[in-house]
Coordinates of C-alpha atoms and ligand atoms in Angstrom, one line a residue:
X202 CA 6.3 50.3 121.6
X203 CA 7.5 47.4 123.7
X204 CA 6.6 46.7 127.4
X205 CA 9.5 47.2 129.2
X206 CA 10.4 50.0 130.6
X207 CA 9.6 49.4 133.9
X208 CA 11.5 46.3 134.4
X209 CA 14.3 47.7 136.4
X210 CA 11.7 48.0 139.8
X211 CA 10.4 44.4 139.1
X212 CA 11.3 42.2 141.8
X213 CA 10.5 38.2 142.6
X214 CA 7.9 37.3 145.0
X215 CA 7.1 34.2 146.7
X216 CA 4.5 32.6 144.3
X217 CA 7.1 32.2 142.0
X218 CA 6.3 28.1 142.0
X219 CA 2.6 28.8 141.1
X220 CA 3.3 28.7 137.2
X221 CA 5.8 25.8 135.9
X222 CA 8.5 28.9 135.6
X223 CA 11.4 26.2 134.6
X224 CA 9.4 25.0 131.8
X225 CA 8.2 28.5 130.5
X226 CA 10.4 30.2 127.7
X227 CA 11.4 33.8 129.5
X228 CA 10.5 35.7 126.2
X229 CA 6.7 35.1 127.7
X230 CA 7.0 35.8 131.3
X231 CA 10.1 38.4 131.8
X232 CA 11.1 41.7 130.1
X233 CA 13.8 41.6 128.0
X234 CA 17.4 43.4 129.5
X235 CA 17.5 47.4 129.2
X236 CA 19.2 48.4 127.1
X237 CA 19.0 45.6 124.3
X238 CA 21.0 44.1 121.0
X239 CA 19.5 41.6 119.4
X240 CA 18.7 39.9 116.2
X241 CA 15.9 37.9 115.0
X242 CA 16.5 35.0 112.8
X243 CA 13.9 33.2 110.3
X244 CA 14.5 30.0 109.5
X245 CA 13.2 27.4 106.8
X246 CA 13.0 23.9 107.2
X247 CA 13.8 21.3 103.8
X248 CA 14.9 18.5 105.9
X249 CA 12.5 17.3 109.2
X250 CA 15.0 15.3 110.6
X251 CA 18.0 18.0 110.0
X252 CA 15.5 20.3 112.0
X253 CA 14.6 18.1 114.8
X254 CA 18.4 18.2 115.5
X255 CA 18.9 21.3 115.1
X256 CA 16.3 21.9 117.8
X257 CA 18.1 19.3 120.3
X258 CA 21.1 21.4 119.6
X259 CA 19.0 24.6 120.7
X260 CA 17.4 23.2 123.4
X261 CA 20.3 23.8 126.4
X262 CA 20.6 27.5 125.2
X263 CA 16.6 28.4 125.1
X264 CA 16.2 30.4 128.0
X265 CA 13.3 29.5 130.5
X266 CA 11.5 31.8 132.8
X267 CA 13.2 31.6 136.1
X268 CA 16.5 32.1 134.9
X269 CA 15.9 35.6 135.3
X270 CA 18.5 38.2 133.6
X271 CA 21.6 37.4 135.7
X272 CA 25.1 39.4 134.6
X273 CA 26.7 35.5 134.0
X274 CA 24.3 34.8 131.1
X275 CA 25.3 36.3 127.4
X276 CA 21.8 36.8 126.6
X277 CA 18.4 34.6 125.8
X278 CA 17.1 32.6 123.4
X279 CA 13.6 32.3 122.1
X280 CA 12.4 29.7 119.4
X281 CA 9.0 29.6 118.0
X282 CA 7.1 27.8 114.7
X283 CA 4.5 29.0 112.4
X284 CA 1.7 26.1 111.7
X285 CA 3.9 25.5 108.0
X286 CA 7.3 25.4 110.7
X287 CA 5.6 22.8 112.7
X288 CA 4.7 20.6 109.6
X289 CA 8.1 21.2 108.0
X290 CA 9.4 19.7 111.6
X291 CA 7.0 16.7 111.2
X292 CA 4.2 17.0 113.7
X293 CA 1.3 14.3 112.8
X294 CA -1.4 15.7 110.6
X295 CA -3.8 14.7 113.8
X296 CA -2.1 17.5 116.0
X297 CA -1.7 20.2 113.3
X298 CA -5.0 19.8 113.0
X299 CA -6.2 20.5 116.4
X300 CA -4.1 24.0 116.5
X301 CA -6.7 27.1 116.3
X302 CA -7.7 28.2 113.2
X303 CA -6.0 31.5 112.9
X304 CA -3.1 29.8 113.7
X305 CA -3.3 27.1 110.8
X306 CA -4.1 30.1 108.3
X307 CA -1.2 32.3 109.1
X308 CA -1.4 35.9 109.4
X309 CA -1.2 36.9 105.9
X310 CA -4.5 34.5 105.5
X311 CA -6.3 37.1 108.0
X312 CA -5.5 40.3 106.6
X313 CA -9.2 41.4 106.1
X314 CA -10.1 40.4 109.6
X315 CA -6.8 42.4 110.4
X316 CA -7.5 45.1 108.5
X317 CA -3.9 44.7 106.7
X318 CA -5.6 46.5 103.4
X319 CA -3.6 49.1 101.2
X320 CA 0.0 49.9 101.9
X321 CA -0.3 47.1 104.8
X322 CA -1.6 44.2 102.3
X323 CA 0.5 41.2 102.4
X324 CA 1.5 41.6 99.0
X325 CA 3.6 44.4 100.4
X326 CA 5.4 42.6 102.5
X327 CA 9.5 41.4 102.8
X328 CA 10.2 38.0 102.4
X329 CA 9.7 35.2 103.8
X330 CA 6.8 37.4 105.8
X331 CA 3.5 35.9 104.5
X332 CA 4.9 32.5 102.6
X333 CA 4.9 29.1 103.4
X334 CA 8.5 29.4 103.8
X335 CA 8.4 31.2 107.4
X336 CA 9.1 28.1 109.6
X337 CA 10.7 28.8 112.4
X338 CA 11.5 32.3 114.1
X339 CA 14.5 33.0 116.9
X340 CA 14.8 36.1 118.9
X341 CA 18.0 36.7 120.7
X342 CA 18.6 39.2 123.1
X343 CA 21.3 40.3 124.5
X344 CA 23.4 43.5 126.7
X345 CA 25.9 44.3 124.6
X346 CA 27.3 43.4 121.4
X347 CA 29.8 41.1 122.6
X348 CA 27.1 38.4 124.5
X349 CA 24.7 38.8 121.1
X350 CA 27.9 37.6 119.3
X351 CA 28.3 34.8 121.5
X352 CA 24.2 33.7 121.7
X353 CA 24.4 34.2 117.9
X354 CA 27.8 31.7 117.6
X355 CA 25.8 29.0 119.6
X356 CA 22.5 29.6 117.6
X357 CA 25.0 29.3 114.3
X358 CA 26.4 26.0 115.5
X359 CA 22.9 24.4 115.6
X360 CA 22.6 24.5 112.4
X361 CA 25.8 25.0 110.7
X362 CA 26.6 21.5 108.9
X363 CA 22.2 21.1 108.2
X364 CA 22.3 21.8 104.9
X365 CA 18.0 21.1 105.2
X366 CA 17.8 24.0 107.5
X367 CA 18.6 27.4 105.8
X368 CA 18.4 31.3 107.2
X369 CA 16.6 32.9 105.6
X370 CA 15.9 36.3 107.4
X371 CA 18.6 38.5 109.5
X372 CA 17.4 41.6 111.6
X373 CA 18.9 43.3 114.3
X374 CA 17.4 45.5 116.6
X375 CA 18.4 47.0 119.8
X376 CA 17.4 50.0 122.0
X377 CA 17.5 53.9 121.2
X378 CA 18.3 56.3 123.4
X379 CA 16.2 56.9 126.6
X380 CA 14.2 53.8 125.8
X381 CA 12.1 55.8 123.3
X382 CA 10.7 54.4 120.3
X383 CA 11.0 55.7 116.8
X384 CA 8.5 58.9 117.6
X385 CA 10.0 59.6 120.6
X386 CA 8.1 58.0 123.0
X387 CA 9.2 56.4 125.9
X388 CA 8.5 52.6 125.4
X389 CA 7.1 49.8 127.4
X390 CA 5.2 51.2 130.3
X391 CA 2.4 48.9 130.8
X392 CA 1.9 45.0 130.5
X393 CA -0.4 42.8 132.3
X394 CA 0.3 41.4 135.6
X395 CA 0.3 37.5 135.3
X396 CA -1.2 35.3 138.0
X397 CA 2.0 33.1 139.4
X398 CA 4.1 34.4 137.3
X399 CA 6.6 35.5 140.3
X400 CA 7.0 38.8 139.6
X401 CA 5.7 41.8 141.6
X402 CA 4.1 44.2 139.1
X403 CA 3.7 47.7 140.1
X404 CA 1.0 49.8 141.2
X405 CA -1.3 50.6 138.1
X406 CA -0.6 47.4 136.0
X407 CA -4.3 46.0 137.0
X408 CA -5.3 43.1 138.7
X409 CA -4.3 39.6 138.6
X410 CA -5.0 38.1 135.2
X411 CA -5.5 34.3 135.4
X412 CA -2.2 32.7 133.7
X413 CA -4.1 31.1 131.0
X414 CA -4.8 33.6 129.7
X415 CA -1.0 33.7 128.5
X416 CA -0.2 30.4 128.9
X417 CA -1.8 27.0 127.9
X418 CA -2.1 24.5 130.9
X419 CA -3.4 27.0 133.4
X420 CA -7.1 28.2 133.9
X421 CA -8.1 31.2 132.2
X422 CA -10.2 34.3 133.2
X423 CA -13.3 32.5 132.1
X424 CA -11.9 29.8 134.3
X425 CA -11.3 27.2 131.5
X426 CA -7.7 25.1 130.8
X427 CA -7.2 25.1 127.0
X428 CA -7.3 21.5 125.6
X429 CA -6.4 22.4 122.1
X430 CA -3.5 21.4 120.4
X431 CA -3.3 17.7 121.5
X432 CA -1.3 16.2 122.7
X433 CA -0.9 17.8 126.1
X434 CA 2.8 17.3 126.0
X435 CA 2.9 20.1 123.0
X436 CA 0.3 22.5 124.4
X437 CA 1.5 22.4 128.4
X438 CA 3.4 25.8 128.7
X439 CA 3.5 27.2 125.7
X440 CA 1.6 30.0 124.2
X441 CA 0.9 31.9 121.0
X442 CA 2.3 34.9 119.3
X443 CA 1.6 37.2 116.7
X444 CA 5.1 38.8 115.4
X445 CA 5.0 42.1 113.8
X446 CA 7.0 44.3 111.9
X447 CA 6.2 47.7 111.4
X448 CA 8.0 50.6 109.5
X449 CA 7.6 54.4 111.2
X450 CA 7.2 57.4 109.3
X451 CA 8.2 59.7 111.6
X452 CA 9.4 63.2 109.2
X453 CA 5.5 62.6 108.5
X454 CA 4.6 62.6 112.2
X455 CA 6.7 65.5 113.0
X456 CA 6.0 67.5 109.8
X457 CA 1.8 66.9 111.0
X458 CA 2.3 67.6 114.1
X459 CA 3.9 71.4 113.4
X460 CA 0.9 71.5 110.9
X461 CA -1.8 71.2 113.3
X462 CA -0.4 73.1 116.2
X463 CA -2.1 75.8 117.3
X464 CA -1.8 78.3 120.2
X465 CA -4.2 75.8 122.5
X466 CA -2.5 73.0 121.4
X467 CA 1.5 73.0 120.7
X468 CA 3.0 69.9 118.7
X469 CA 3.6 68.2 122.5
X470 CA 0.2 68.3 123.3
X471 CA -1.2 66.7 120.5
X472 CA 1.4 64.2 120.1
X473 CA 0.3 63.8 124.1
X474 CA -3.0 63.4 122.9
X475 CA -2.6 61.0 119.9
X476 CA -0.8 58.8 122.0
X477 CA -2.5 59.5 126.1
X478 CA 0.8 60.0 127.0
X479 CA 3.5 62.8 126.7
X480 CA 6.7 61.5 124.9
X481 CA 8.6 60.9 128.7
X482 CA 5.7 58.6 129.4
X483 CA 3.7 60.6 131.9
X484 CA -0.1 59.6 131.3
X485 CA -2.9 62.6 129.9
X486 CA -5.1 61.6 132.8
X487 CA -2.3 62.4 135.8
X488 CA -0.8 65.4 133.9
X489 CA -3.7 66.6 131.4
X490 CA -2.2 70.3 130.8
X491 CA 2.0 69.8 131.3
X492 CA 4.2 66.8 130.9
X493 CA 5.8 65.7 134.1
X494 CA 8.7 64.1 133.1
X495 CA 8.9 62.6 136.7
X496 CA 5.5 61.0 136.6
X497 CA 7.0 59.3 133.4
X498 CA 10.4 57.9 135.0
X499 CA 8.6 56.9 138.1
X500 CA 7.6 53.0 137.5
X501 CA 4.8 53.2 140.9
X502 CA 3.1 56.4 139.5
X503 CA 3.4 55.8 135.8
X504 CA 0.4 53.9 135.3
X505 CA -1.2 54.6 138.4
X506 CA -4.6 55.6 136.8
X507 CA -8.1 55.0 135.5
X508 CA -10.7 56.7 133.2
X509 CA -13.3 56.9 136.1
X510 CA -12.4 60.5 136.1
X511 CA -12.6 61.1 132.4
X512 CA -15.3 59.5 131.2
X513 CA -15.9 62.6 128.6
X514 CA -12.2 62.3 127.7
X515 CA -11.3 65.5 128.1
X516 CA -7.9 64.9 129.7
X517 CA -7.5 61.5 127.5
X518 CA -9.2 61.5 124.1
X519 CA -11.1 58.4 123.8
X520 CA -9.6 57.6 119.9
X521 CA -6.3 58.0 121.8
X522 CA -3.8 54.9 120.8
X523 CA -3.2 53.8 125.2
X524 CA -7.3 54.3 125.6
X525 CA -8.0 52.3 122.6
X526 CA -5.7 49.3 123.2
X527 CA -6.3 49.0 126.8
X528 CA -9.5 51.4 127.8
X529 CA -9.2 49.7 131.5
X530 CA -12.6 50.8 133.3
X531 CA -13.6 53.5 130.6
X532 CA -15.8 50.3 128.8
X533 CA -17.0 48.8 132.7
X534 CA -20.6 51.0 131.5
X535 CA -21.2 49.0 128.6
X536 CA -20.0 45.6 130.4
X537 CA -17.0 44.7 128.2
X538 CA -14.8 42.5 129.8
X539 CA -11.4 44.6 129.0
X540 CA -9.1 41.6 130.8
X541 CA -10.5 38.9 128.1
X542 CA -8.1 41.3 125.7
X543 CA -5.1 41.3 127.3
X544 CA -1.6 40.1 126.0
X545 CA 1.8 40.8 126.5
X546 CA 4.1 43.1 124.8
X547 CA 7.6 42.7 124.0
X548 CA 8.2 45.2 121.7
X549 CA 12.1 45.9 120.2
X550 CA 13.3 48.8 118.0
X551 CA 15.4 49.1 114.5
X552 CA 17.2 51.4 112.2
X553 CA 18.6 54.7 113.3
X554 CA 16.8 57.2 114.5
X555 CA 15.6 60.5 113.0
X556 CA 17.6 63.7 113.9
X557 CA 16.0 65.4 115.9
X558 CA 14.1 68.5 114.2
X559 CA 14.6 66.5 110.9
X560 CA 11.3 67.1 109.2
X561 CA 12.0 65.3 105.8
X562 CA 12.0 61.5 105.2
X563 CA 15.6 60.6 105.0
X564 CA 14.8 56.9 103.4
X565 CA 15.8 55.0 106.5
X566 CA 13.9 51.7 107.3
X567 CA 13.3 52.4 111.1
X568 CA 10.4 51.2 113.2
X569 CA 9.5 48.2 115.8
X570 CA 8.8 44.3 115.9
X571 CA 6.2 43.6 118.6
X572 CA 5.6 40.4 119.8
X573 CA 2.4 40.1 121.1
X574 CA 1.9 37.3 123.0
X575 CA -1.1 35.4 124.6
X576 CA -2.9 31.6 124.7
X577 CA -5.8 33.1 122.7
X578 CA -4.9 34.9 119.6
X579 CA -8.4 35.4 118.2
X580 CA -9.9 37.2 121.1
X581 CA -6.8 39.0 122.1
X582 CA -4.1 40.3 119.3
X583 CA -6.9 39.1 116.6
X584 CA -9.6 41.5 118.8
X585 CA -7.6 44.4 119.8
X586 CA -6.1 45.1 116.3
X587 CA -9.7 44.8 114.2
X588 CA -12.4 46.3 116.7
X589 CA -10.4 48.9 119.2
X590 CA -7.4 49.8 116.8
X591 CA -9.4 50.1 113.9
X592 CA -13.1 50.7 114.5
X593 CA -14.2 53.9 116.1
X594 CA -17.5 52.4 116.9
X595 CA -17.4 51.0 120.7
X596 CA -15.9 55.0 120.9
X597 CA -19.3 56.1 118.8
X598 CA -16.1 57.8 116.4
X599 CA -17.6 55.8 113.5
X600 CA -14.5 55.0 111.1
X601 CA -12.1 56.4 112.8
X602 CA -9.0 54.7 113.8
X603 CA -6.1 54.8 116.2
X604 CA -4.4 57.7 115.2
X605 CA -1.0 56.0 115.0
X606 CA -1.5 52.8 114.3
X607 CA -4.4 52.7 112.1
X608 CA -4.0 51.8 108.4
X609 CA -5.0 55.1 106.3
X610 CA -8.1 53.7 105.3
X611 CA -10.1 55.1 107.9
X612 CA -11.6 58.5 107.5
X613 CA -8.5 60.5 108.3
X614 CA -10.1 62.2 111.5
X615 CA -8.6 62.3 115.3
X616 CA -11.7 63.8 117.5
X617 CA -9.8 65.7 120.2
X618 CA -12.7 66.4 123.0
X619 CA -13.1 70.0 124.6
X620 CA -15.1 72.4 126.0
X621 CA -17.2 74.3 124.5
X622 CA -16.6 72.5 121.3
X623 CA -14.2 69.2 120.8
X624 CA -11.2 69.6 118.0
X625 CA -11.3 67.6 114.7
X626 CA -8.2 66.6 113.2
X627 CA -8.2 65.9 109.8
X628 CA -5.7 64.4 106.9
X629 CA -4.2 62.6 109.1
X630 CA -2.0 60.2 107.1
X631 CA -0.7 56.9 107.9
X632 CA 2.4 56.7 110.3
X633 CA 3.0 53.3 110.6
X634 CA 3.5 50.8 107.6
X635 CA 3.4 46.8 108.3
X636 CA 6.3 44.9 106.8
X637 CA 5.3 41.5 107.8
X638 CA 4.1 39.3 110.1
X639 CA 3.2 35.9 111.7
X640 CA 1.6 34.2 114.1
X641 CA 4.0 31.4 115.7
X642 CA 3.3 29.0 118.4
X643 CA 6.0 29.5 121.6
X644 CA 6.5 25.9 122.9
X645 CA 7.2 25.3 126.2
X646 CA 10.8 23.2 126.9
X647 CA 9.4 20.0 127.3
X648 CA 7.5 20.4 124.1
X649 CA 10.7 21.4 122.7
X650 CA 12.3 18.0 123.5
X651 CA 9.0 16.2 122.4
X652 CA 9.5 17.6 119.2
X653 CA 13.1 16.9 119.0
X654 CA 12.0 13.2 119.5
X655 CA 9.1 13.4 117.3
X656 CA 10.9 10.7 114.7
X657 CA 12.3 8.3 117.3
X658 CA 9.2 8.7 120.3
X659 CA 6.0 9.5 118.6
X660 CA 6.9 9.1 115.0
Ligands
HEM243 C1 4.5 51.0 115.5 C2 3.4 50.7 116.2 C3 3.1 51.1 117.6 C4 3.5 52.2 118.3 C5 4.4 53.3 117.8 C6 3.0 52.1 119.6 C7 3.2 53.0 120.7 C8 2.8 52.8 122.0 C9 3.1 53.7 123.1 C10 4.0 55.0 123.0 C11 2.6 53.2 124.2 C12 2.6 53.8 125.6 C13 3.8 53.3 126.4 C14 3.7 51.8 126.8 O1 2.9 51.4 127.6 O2 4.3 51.0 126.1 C15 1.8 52.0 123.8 C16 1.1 51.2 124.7 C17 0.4 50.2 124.3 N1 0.3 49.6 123.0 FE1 1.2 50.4 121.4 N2 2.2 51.0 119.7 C18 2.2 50.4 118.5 C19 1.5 49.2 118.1 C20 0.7 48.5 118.9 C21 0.0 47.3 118.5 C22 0.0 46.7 117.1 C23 -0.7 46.9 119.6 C24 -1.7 45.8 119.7 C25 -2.4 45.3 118.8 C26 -0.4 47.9 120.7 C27 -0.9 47.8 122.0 C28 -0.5 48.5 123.1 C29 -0.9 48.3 124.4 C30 -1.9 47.2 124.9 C31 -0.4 49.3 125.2 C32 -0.5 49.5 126.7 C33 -1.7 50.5 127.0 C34 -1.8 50.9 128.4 O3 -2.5 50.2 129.1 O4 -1.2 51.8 128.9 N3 0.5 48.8 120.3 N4 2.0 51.8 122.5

């Protein structure tokens, strides 16, 4: 669910000056610790100038990209601001204006472009997900319980006696065992490699995407520096993301998966197939028939792969939810430029999870919150989530839709191919719910004391 995993083998390189690193938060650039605790923390804002200090209070704890995870530090801190944040904090109408439009209009705004219909409507959502009150988000993470305690304590004193900043919105998270996300599958195995960003991805992750792509102030793959939002002394560094919370029905998952098995194809292999990889991260194209629990722990073989090889899916399904989101060279025929839909992941899990062999829903609110992050949300989370996740036509599957992720409004098919005939699933129900979401603008620290100063500098 998230994208990191393989973080362990990830090591710094030399071009770690290319990118302005000390002005970059870390949430953007580096994976989060393994394993995690952690808590993220909504805030509203009643009060600008209460907020702006708040923020200066903040600023010497948010954690910046070359302070990489070092046993001294309790943990990091990430601060962002929905477009209603940034007013509430008293940005000039001028600049708010010049912020993209999906950004202004707020996720809940683009549910029919997002395909957030039925049980993922925004009128379904918790609080404060999808009002104007959402203004400003915090994720902390931390190793243990003891260092979140201690981010949390300085996080509570930046606020405490600012009776015009209130939380509004508590939730912890941390990691389950063996990394694995609510289905069981082992989490945070692939994420772009970023240009400058000092760190030396493994083999598989891709080539070099242009920095702008994830960060504004840098070009991008089309070889352009963003010049929106003004003034340069906001945008430089920061970067977009689209924060979502999703529920996991995972007795349902199970209890489908035993219903469709068959002698060809046991439970593991079509949960393998849904997916394109087995649960212990080993991908359908290296290991089409077995899992190889190795290929999955090993971080330089993991996603060591391409579709050249596969191009009728028969290892991979082409509706499967890796091949979808990310089809790396299986689209190169038709000329779509896959590395124009690239963002990062960082991904976190809550709520306990499922016995294993539990078939029946046990009531438990249990799932992920991905952040999905990237200086073009239109073309990249906006993108990924309406056409690939949600329309089987660039597949020619019609309505069909990412067999885990996809809404339930689809037609209810997975197309498994195979010779002589391919496999239809059908009925398959929905899996994953949305509880909320927004899209919140990731400043970089400079930014951050420019808008702690916004009454006294550029007021
Ligand atoms: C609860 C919802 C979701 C679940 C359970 C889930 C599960 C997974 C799993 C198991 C993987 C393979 C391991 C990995 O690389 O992390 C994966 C990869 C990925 N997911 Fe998701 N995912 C979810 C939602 C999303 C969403 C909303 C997006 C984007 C809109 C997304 C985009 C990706 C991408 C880009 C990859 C990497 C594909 C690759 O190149 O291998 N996922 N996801």
């Amino acid at each position: 669910m998230g994208a990191e995993a393989n973080i362990g083998m990830t090591m710094p390189t030399t071009d770690i000056t290319t990118l302005e690193v000390s002005d970059i938060q870390a949430t953007v650039l580096r994976p989060r610790p393994s394993p995690y605790k952690g808590e993220y923390i909504i805030l509203r804002i009643d009060d600008a100038a209460q907020a702006r200090e708040m923020v200066r209070r903040l600023l010497p704890h948010v954690a910046p990209a070359d302070d990489w995870w070092v046993p001294t530090l309790p943990g990091w801190l990430g601060i962002a601001f929905t477009y209603q944040g940034l007013k509430a904090l008293g940005v000039p109408q001028a600049s708010l204006d010049s912020f993209p439009k999906e950004f202004r209009e707020g996720m809940a705004s683009r549910a029919s472009i997002l395909n957030d219909v039925g049980d993922n409507a925004p009128t379904n959502w918790e609080y404060p997900f999808g009002s104007v009150d959402m203004h400003v988000a915090l994720a902390i993470y931390s190793k243990d319980d003891h260092s979140l305690e201690t981010v949390l304590e300085r996080a509570r004193q930046s606020h405490h006696d600012l009776p015009g900043v209130s939380v509004i919105y508590r939730m912890k998270f941390s990691e389950l065992p063996g990394g694995r996300n609510p289905f069981g599958f082992r989490d945070g195995l692939h994420n772009p490699h970023v240009e400058g960003s000092g760190f030396h991805a493994h083999p598989g992750y891709g080539s070099l995407v242009k920095a702008g792509e994830f960060v504004m102030g840098y070009p991008d793959e089309l070889g352009r520096v963003a010049t929106s939002p003004e003034p340069e002394a906001l945008r430089r560094n920061g970067t977009f993301l689209a924060f979502r919370k999703f529920h996991t029905r995972v007795a349902a998952f199970r209890k489908y998966l035993r219903e469709q098995a068959s002698t060809s194809e046991g439970e593991e292999l079509i949960a393998a197939k849904m997916v394109g990889r087995w649960r212990s991260g080993a991908p359908l194209v290296l290991a089409p028939e077995l899992d190889d629990p190795n290929l999955g722990a090993d971080a330089d073989r993991n996603n060591t792969f391409s579709y050249e090889g596969d191009m009728q899916g028969l290892k991979c399904p082409f509706s499967s939810h890796i091949r979808r989101v990310n089809p790396r060279d299986a689209l190169k025929n038709d000329l779509v430029a896959v590395d124009l839909h690239y963002f990062l992941r960082r991904g976190t899990n809550y709520g306990p999870p499922l016995p294993e062999g539990v078939l029946e829903d046990d009531g438990a609110e249990r799932g992920g919150v991905f952040l999905l992050i990237g200086a073009h949300l239109q073309r990249q989370f906006e993108f990924v989530q309406s056409q690939w996740m949600t329309d089987g036509n660039f597949i020619g599957h019609g309505t069909e839709q990412d067999p885990i992720v996809g809404n339930g409004e689809g037609d209810g098919i997975f197309t498994i191919p195979k010779r002589p005939i391919r496999r239809r699933l059908h009925g398959l129900p929905q899996f994953v719910a949305v509880r909320g979401g927004e899209y919140c603008f990731m400043p970089g620290l400079r930014a951050l004391k420019w808008l702690a100063v916004l009454d006294t500098e550029h007021g």
